[in-house]
Short mmCIF file of C-alpha atoms and ligand atoms in Angstrom, two decimals:
data_model
loop_
_atom_site.label_atom_id
_atom_site.label_comp_id
_atom_site.label_asym_id
_atom_site.label_seq_id
_atom_site.Cartn_x
_atom_site.Cartn_y
_atom_site.Cartn_z
CA MET A 1 19.62 16.20 1.26
CA VAL A 2 17.71 13.07 2.13
CA SER A 3 14.07 12.30 3.00
CA LYS A 4 12.93 11.91 6.56
CA ILE A 5 9.39 10.92 7.57
CA ILE A 6 8.24 13.42 10.20
CA GLY A 7 4.57 12.46 10.59
CA THR A 8 2.10 9.70 9.74
CA GLY A 9 -1.66 9.25 9.69
CA SER A 10 -4.19 6.68 8.57
CA CYS A 11 -7.88 6.21 7.90
CA PRO A 12 -9.29 2.72 7.33
CA GLY A 13 -12.77 2.28 5.82
CA ASP A 14 -15.60 2.96 8.28
CA ARG A 15 -17.41 -0.42 8.29
CA VAL A 16 -15.87 -3.60 9.70
CA VAL A 17 -16.81 -6.68 7.70
CA ALA A 18 -15.84 -10.05 9.20
CA ASN A 19 -15.21 -13.28 7.30
CA GLY A 20 -18.53 -14.57 8.62
CA ASP A 21 -20.32 -11.56 7.07
CA LEU A 22 -18.92 -12.44 3.64
CA ALA A 23 -20.13 -16.01 4.08
CA GLN A 24 -23.62 -14.49 3.86
CA ILE A 25 -23.02 -13.25 0.30
CA VAL A 26 -20.64 -15.81 -1.28
CA GLU A 27 -19.85 -19.46 -0.60
CA THR A 28 -16.92 -19.05 1.75
CA SER A 29 -16.02 -19.36 5.43
CA ASP A 30 -13.63 -18.13 8.09
CA GLU A 31 -12.17 -21.66 8.04
CA TRP A 32 -11.19 -21.19 4.38
CA ILE A 33 -10.10 -17.54 4.48
CA TYR A 34 -8.10 -17.20 7.70
CA PRO A 35 -5.60 -20.09 7.36
CA ARG A 36 -4.85 -19.22 3.70
CA THR A 37 -4.54 -15.45 4.10
CA GLY A 38 -4.34 -14.38 7.76
CA ILE A 39 -7.40 -12.17 7.23
CA LYS A 40 -10.25 -12.02 9.78
CA ASN A 41 -11.76 -8.58 9.02
CA ARG A 42 -11.60 -5.87 6.41
CA HIS A 43 -12.85 -2.26 6.71
CA LEU A 44 -15.03 -1.11 3.84
CA ASN A 45 -15.67 2.51 3.02
CA THR A 46 -19.30 3.66 2.89
CA LEU A 47 -18.90 7.34 3.73
CA SER A 48 -16.43 9.08 1.47
CA GLY A 49 -14.51 8.24 -1.69
CA THR A 50 -10.78 7.61 -1.99
CA SER A 51 -10.00 11.30 -1.60
CA GLY A 52 -12.06 11.57 1.62
CA MET A 53 -10.12 8.76 3.27
CA ALA A 54 -6.87 10.17 1.85
CA ALA A 55 -7.61 13.64 3.24
CA SER A 56 -8.44 12.26 6.71
CA ALA A 57 -5.17 10.30 6.80
CA ALA A 58 -3.31 13.35 5.48
CA LYS A 59 -4.70 15.69 8.17
CA LEU A 60 -3.57 13.28 10.87
CA ALA A 61 -0.12 13.00 9.27
CA CYS A 62 0.27 16.80 9.21
CA GLU A 63 -0.82 17.04 12.86
CA ASN A 64 1.51 14.21 13.82
CA GLY A 65 4.39 15.93 12.01
CA GLY A 66 3.55 19.29 13.59
CA ILE A 67 3.19 21.08 10.27
CA ASP A 68 0.63 23.44 8.80
CA PRO A 69 -0.66 22.07 5.45
CA LYS A 70 0.37 25.41 3.92
CA GLU A 71 3.97 24.26 4.37
CA LEU A 72 3.45 21.43 1.88
CA ASP A 73 5.22 21.86 -1.47
CA LEU A 74 3.82 18.72 -3.08
CA ILE A 75 1.03 16.19 -2.54
CA LEU A 76 1.51 12.77 -4.12
CA LEU A 77 -1.45 10.41 -3.98
CA ALA A 78 -0.82 6.79 -4.94
CA THR A 79 -4.12 5.21 -5.89
CA SER A 80 -5.73 2.88 -8.42
CA THR A 81 -9.23 3.95 -7.47
CA PRO A 82 -9.62 7.70 -7.94
CA GLU A 83 -13.21 8.96 -7.97
CA TYR A 84 -12.60 11.06 -11.08
CA CYS A 85 -10.45 10.76 -14.19
CA PHE A 86 -9.89 14.41 -13.41
CA PRO A 87 -9.47 16.38 -11.25
CA ASN A 88 -6.94 14.05 -9.69
CA GLY A 89 -7.43 12.86 -6.12
CA ALA A 90 -4.35 14.73 -4.89
CA CYS A 91 -6.00 18.03 -5.90
CA GLN A 92 -9.11 17.04 -3.94
CA VAL A 93 -6.91 16.37 -0.90
CA GLN A 94 -5.17 19.71 -1.42
CA GLU A 95 -8.55 21.47 -1.31
CA GLU A 96 -9.65 19.55 1.83
CA LEU A 97 -6.41 20.43 3.64
CA GLY A 98 -6.12 24.01 2.46
CA ALA A 99 -2.62 23.14 1.24
CA VAL A 100 -2.63 26.14 -1.07
CA ASN A 101 1.10 26.14 -1.77
CA ALA A 102 1.35 22.52 -2.93
CA ALA A 103 1.43 21.06 -6.41
CA ALA A 104 -0.64 17.88 -6.45
CA PHE A 105 -0.80 14.81 -8.62
CA ASP A 106 -1.71 11.12 -8.52
CA LEU A 107 0.54 8.18 -9.19
CA SER A 108 -0.66 4.73 -10.22
CA ALA A 109 1.32 1.62 -9.33
CA ALA A 110 -1.39 -0.45 -7.63
CA CYS A 111 -0.27 -2.08 -4.38
CA SER A 112 3.30 -0.81 -4.92
CA GLY A 113 1.95 2.73 -5.16
CA PHE A 114 3.06 4.06 -1.78
CA ILE A 115 6.60 2.67 -2.22
CA PHE A 116 6.82 4.22 -5.71
CA ALA A 117 5.39 7.54 -4.46
CA LEU A 118 7.81 7.68 -1.53
CA GLN A 119 10.74 7.19 -3.90
CA THR A 120 9.34 9.82 -6.25
CA ALA A 121 9.11 12.21 -3.30
CA ASN A 122 12.69 11.42 -2.34
CA SER A 123 13.89 12.25 -5.87
CA PHE A 124 12.26 15.69 -5.64
CA ILE A 125 13.88 16.21 -2.25
CA VAL A 126 17.33 15.08 -3.38
CA SER A 127 17.10 17.33 -6.45
CA GLY A 128 16.21 20.29 -4.23
CA SER A 129 12.89 20.91 -6.04
CA PHE A 130 10.76 20.51 -2.91
CA LYS A 131 11.33 20.40 0.85
CA THR A 132 8.08 19.15 2.37
CA ILE A 133 6.00 16.49 0.64
CA LEU A 134 2.85 14.65 1.62
CA VAL A 135 2.84 11.06 0.34
CA ILE A 136 -0.45 9.19 0.51
CA GLY A 137 -1.48 5.65 -0.39
CA ALA A 138 -5.26 5.30 -0.62
CA ASP A 139 -7.62 2.83 -2.25
CA ASP A 140 -11.33 2.25 -2.29
CA LEU A 141 -11.03 -1.22 -3.78
CA SER A 142 -14.46 -2.37 -2.67
CA LYS A 143 -15.86 -0.34 -5.61
CA ILE A 144 -13.96 -2.40 -8.22
CA ILE A 145 -14.41 -5.80 -6.64
CA ASP A 146 -16.85 -8.34 -7.99
CA TRP A 147 -18.73 -9.25 -4.82
CA ASN A 148 -19.84 -12.52 -6.48
CA ASP A 149 -16.22 -13.67 -6.95
CA ARG A 150 -15.14 -15.45 -3.78
CA LYS A 151 -11.59 -15.87 -5.12
CA THR A 152 -10.98 -12.13 -4.83
CA CYS A 153 -13.66 -10.46 -2.72
CA VAL A 154 -12.47 -11.96 0.56
CA LEU A 155 -8.97 -10.51 0.21
CA PHE A 156 -9.38 -6.77 0.00
CA GLY A 157 -10.40 -3.77 2.11
CA ASP A 158 -10.52 0.03 1.85
CA GLY A 159 -8.27 2.58 3.52
CA ALA A 160 -5.69 5.34 3.35
CA GLY A 161 -2.33 6.02 4.96
CA ALA A 162 -0.13 9.09 4.71
CA ALA A 163 3.35 10.27 5.58
CA VAL A 164 4.85 13.76 5.63
CA VAL A 165 8.37 13.65 4.25
CA ARG A 166 10.84 16.47 4.79
CA ALA A 167 14.31 17.26 3.50
CA SER A 168 16.95 16.49 6.10
CA GLU A 169 20.72 16.99 6.17
CA GLU A 170 21.22 13.62 7.81
CA GLY A 171 19.72 10.19 7.46
CA VAL A 172 19.35 7.27 5.09
CA PHE A 173 16.99 6.85 2.18
CA SER A 174 17.43 4.59 -0.78
CA GLY A 175 15.02 2.64 -2.92
CA ILE A 176 14.43 0.29 -5.83
CA MET A 177 11.44 0.19 -8.17
CA LYS A 178 10.76 -2.59 -10.70
CA SER A 179 8.07 -3.39 -13.25
CA ASP A 180 7.16 -6.22 -15.63
CA GLY A 181 4.42 -5.17 -18.01
CA SER A 182 4.34 -8.60 -19.67
CA LYS A 183 2.58 -9.90 -16.55
CA GLY A 184 -0.21 -7.32 -16.67
CA PRO A 185 -3.07 -9.82 -17.12
CA VAL A 186 -2.16 -11.63 -13.86
CA LEU A 187 -3.85 -8.87 -11.85
CA SER A 188 -5.95 -6.33 -13.67
CA CYS A 189 -9.06 -4.15 -13.74
CA LEU A 190 -10.38 -2.52 -16.90
CA ALA A 191 -11.04 1.25 -16.70
CA ARG A 192 -13.79 2.89 -18.76
CA SER A 193 -12.78 2.02 -22.31
CA GLY A 194 -13.72 0.90 -25.80
CA GLY A 195 -16.55 3.28 -26.65
CA ASN A 196 -16.82 6.31 -28.91
CA PHE A 197 -18.94 7.30 -31.90
CA LEU A 198 -16.56 5.52 -34.30
CA THR A 199 -16.57 2.14 -32.55
CA GLY A 200 -20.33 2.31 -31.98
CA LYS A 201 -19.79 0.41 -28.75
CA THR A 202 -20.84 1.54 -25.30
CA PRO A 203 -17.94 2.05 -22.89
CA LYS A 204 -16.96 -0.99 -20.85
CA MET A 205 -15.79 -1.10 -17.27
CA GLY A 206 -14.33 -4.05 -15.43
CA TYR A 207 -13.90 -5.66 -12.05
CA LEU A 208 -10.66 -6.69 -10.45
CA SER A 209 -9.52 -10.09 -11.71
CA MET A 210 -6.54 -12.06 -10.47
CA ASP A 211 -4.58 -15.27 -10.90
CA GLY A 212 -3.90 -15.73 -7.19
CA GLN A 213 -1.29 -18.45 -7.49
CA GLU A 214 0.75 -16.50 -10.06
CA VAL A 215 0.71 -13.43 -7.81
CA PHE A 216 1.73 -15.56 -4.83
CA LYS A 217 4.72 -17.09 -6.69
CA PHE A 218 5.81 -13.68 -8.00
CA ALA A 219 5.63 -12.03 -4.58
CA VAL A 220 7.54 -14.64 -2.59
CA LYS A 221 10.38 -14.55 -5.14
CA LYS A 222 10.63 -10.90 -6.10
CA VAL A 223 10.09 -9.17 -2.75
CA PRO A 224 13.00 -10.81 -0.88
CA GLU A 225 15.21 -10.59 -4.01
CA CYS A 226 14.59 -6.88 -4.27
CA ILE A 227 15.22 -6.28 -0.55
CA GLU A 228 18.50 -8.22 -0.77
CA GLU A 229 19.55 -6.17 -3.81
CA LEU A 230 18.67 -2.91 -2.07
CA LEU A 231 20.50 -3.68 1.17
CA SER A 232 23.60 -5.11 -0.44
CA GLY A 233 23.73 -2.15 -2.85
CA GLN A 234 23.72 0.21 0.14
CA GLY A 235 26.11 -1.87 2.24
CA ILE A 236 23.45 -2.23 4.96
CA ARG A 237 23.45 -5.49 6.93
CA LYS A 238 20.14 -7.19 7.71
CA GLU A 239 20.98 -7.11 11.42
CA GLU A 240 20.75 -3.32 11.24
CA ILE A 241 17.10 -3.44 10.14
CA ARG A 242 14.59 -2.90 12.94
CA TYR A 243 11.43 -3.70 10.93
CA TYR A 244 10.46 -4.91 7.48
CA ILE A 245 7.14 -3.24 6.73
CA LEU A 246 5.82 -5.28 3.82
CA HIS A 247 2.68 -4.91 1.73
CA GLN A 248 -0.08 -6.73 3.60
CA ALA A 249 -1.55 -9.02 0.92
CA ASN A 250 -1.24 -12.41 2.57
CA GLU A 251 0.31 -13.51 5.85
CA ARG A 252 1.84 -16.53 4.12
CA ILE A 253 3.62 -14.31 1.58
CA ILE A 254 5.16 -12.30 4.43
CA GLU A 255 6.22 -15.47 6.26
CA ALA A 256 7.80 -16.84 3.07
CA ALA A 257 9.66 -13.55 2.51
CA ALA A 258 10.97 -13.67 6.09
CA ARG A 259 12.20 -17.25 5.57
CA ARG A 260 13.96 -16.34 2.33
CA LEU A 261 15.59 -13.33 3.96
CA LYS A 262 16.52 -15.53 6.95
CA GLU A 263 15.12 -12.91 9.30
CA PRO A 264 12.91 -13.54 12.38
CA MET A 265 9.14 -12.97 12.14
CA GLU A 266 9.32 -10.42 15.01
CA LYS A 267 10.84 -8.03 12.46
CA PHE A 268 7.77 -8.33 10.20
CA PRO A 269 4.85 -6.52 11.86
CA MET A 270 1.43 -7.32 10.41
CA ASN A 271 -2.09 -5.95 10.56
CA ILE A 272 -3.61 -7.89 7.67
CA ARG A 273 -5.79 -9.76 10.16
CA GLU A 274 -7.80 -6.58 10.74
CA TYR A 275 -7.70 -4.73 7.40
CA GLY A 276 -7.07 -7.28 4.63
CA ASN A 277 -5.27 -5.95 1.56
CA THR A 278 -5.91 -2.21 1.21
CA SER A 279 -3.60 -1.94 -1.83
CA ALA A 280 -1.53 1.28 -1.80
CA ALA A 281 -2.63 1.93 1.79
CA THR A 282 -1.26 -1.17 3.56
CA VAL A 283 2.30 0.06 4.12
CA PRO A 284 1.45 3.57 5.37
CA ILE A 285 -1.38 2.31 7.61
CA LEU A 286 1.00 -0.17 9.24
CA LEU A 287 3.72 2.47 9.50
CA ASP A 288 1.26 4.82 11.21
CA GLU A 289 0.19 2.13 13.69
CA LEU A 290 3.80 1.39 14.62
CA ASN A 291 4.51 5.10 14.98
CA ARG A 292 1.49 5.74 17.21
CA GLU A 293 2.24 2.67 19.33
CA GLY A 294 5.69 4.19 20.01
CA LYS A 295 7.45 1.26 18.37
CA LEU A 296 9.63 3.39 16.09
CA ILE A 297 12.67 5.07 17.58
CA ARG A 298 14.58 7.83 15.78
CA GLY A 299 17.60 6.22 14.16
CA ASP A 300 15.86 2.88 13.52
CA LYS A 301 16.42 1.55 10.02
CA LEU A 302 13.25 0.37 8.31
CA VAL A 303 12.67 -1.49 5.07
CA LEU A 304 9.37 -0.77 3.32
CA ALA A 305 8.36 -3.04 0.43
CA GLY A 306 5.40 -3.46 -1.88
CA PHE A 307 4.24 -5.51 -4.86
CA GLY A 308 1.19 -5.62 -7.02
CA ALA A 309 -0.48 -5.16 -10.37
CA GLY A 310 1.62 -4.10 -13.30
CA LEU A 311 3.32 -6.20 -12.23
CA THR A 312 5.23 -3.75 -10.06
CA TRP A 313 7.38 -4.19 -6.99
CA GLY A 314 9.88 -2.22 -4.99
CA ALA A 315 11.50 -1.52 -1.66
CA ALA A 316 12.97 1.40 0.24
CA VAL A 317 15.30 1.53 3.20
CA LEU A 318 15.16 4.58 5.42
CA GLU A 319 16.21 5.85 8.81
CA TRP A 320 13.27 6.76 11.05
N1 COA B 401 -13.81 -19.47 -0.03
C1 COA B 401 -13.91 -20.81 -0.23
N2 COA B 401 -13.31 -21.44 -1.26
C2 COA B 401 -12.57 -20.69 -2.10
C3 COA B 401 -12.42 -19.30 -1.93
C4 COA B 401 -13.07 -18.71 -0.86
N3 COA B 401 -12.98 -17.38 -0.61
N4 COA B 401 -11.62 -18.84 -2.92
C5 COA B 401 -11.28 -19.88 -3.67
N5 COA B 401 -11.86 -21.02 -3.18
C6 COA B 401 -11.76 -22.38 -3.70
C7 COA B 401 -11.52 -22.39 -5.19
O1 COA B 401 -12.72 -22.32 -5.89
C8 COA B 401 -10.82 -23.69 -5.36
O2 COA B 401 -11.78 -24.72 -5.36
P1 COA B 401 -11.70 -25.91 -6.45
O3 COA B 401 -10.41 -26.61 -6.15
O4 COA B 401 -12.91 -26.70 -6.12
O5 COA B 401 -11.73 -25.23 -7.77
C9 COA B 401 -10.00 -23.86 -4.09
O6 COA B 401 -10.62 -22.99 -3.12
C10 COA B 401 -8.55 -23.49 -4.25
O7 COA B 401 -8.47 -22.24 -4.91
P2 COA B 401 -7.09 -21.58 -5.26
O8 COA B 401 -7.34 -20.29 -5.97
O9 COA B 401 -6.21 -22.59 -5.91
O10 COA B 401 -6.55 -21.27 -3.78
P3 COA B 401 -5.10 -20.89 -3.31
O11 COA B 401 -4.61 -21.93 -2.38
O12 COA B 401 -4.22 -20.46 -4.43
O13 COA B 401 -5.38 -19.59 -2.42
C11 COA B 401 -5.28 -17.20 -2.57
C12 COA B 401 -5.95 -18.47 -3.05
C13 COA B 401 -5.91 -16.03 -3.29
C14 COA B 401 -5.49 -17.06 -1.06
C15 COA B 401 -3.76 -17.27 -2.86
O14 COA B 401 -3.54 -17.72 -4.19
C16 COA B 401 -3.10 -15.95 -2.68
O15 COA B 401 -3.09 -15.39 -1.61
N6 COA B 401 -2.48 -15.39 -3.74
C17 COA B 401 -1.91 -14.07 -3.68
C18 COA B 401 -2.96 -13.06 -3.93
C19 COA B 401 -2.56 -11.67 -3.58
O16 COA B 401 -1.80 -11.47 -2.67
N7 COA B 401 -3.05 -10.70 -4.33
C20 COA B 401 -2.84 -9.32 -4.12
C21 COA B 401 -1.52 -8.91 -4.62
S1 COA B 401 -1.26 -7.22 -4.45
#
């Protein structure tokens, strides 16, 4: 058995915020942001939490895949921004969908989350444990961003993307996941911590902080390396790949990855201009857009790749 994606859906944040809007709150400009990142707009979420966006994307994915949510065996939500420590966001999605037969849990791997969750789903499918799995990447990053920090606040947006994955007798699915915990401080956000009656301290919470240049160097090296390793390990030639759907963190990172892979930019679709970096949601939102635009043909081979805090990174190759 192998995983096949049978439906996709997405739900960006409800409010469009342009570069010029951010120039009203921090010292920045479209002239600084756009050439360095490729970002013009981001969509921030003002209506629902992470689970609300995740559930909206999930409903669309089920409709697109032609399945009743009751057919789902498992819901995997990749997120770094759940509304609650518990219940997990996946259980909230389960309730919204009425997916009464599914087990549900969250998975945390920051911007690599969807790639890690998809590979986790595939392992359950290959093992025969589950047949139909909903994989969601959703983040409400605007709630953990320091809106006074121009170095980070211009980069991110909110959103959710989902894919329904089903066991199939035929197809291709293979993946790689990597982590380097020694680089944790490069991109981090403190959760509620440090306070109980013994420490006498009040709990602390943090904002996202990042060493942008370190992340940039890491991404342009590790992402192409990992894709090369994946494809050569599977005996798949780059010419066979229809699209490389990479984490949308920075247009220049994607261009550098394309150069290193010696592949043409036409194979690297992008939507970062409109959404910015939505963390675990970038890859499934882009996948959903390509699907709905009719750009994916059954039999196409796709590479999906992500990178982010942890540090974590990974890639998967699959047949559409
Ligand atoms: N508007 C205007 N000026 C800004 C700014 C902004 N939004 N952000 C930073 N600057 C300023 C800095 O203060 C600095 O000024 P100084 O030289 O007077 O101190 C200058 O611009 C250069 O800052 P620097 O951080 O060195 O810029 P950079 O060329 O490295 O670009 C990033 C910054 C964030 C665009 C780039 O490092 C990057 O994209 N890194 C990857 C980040 C990423 O993808 N993270 C998510 C991973 S999942």
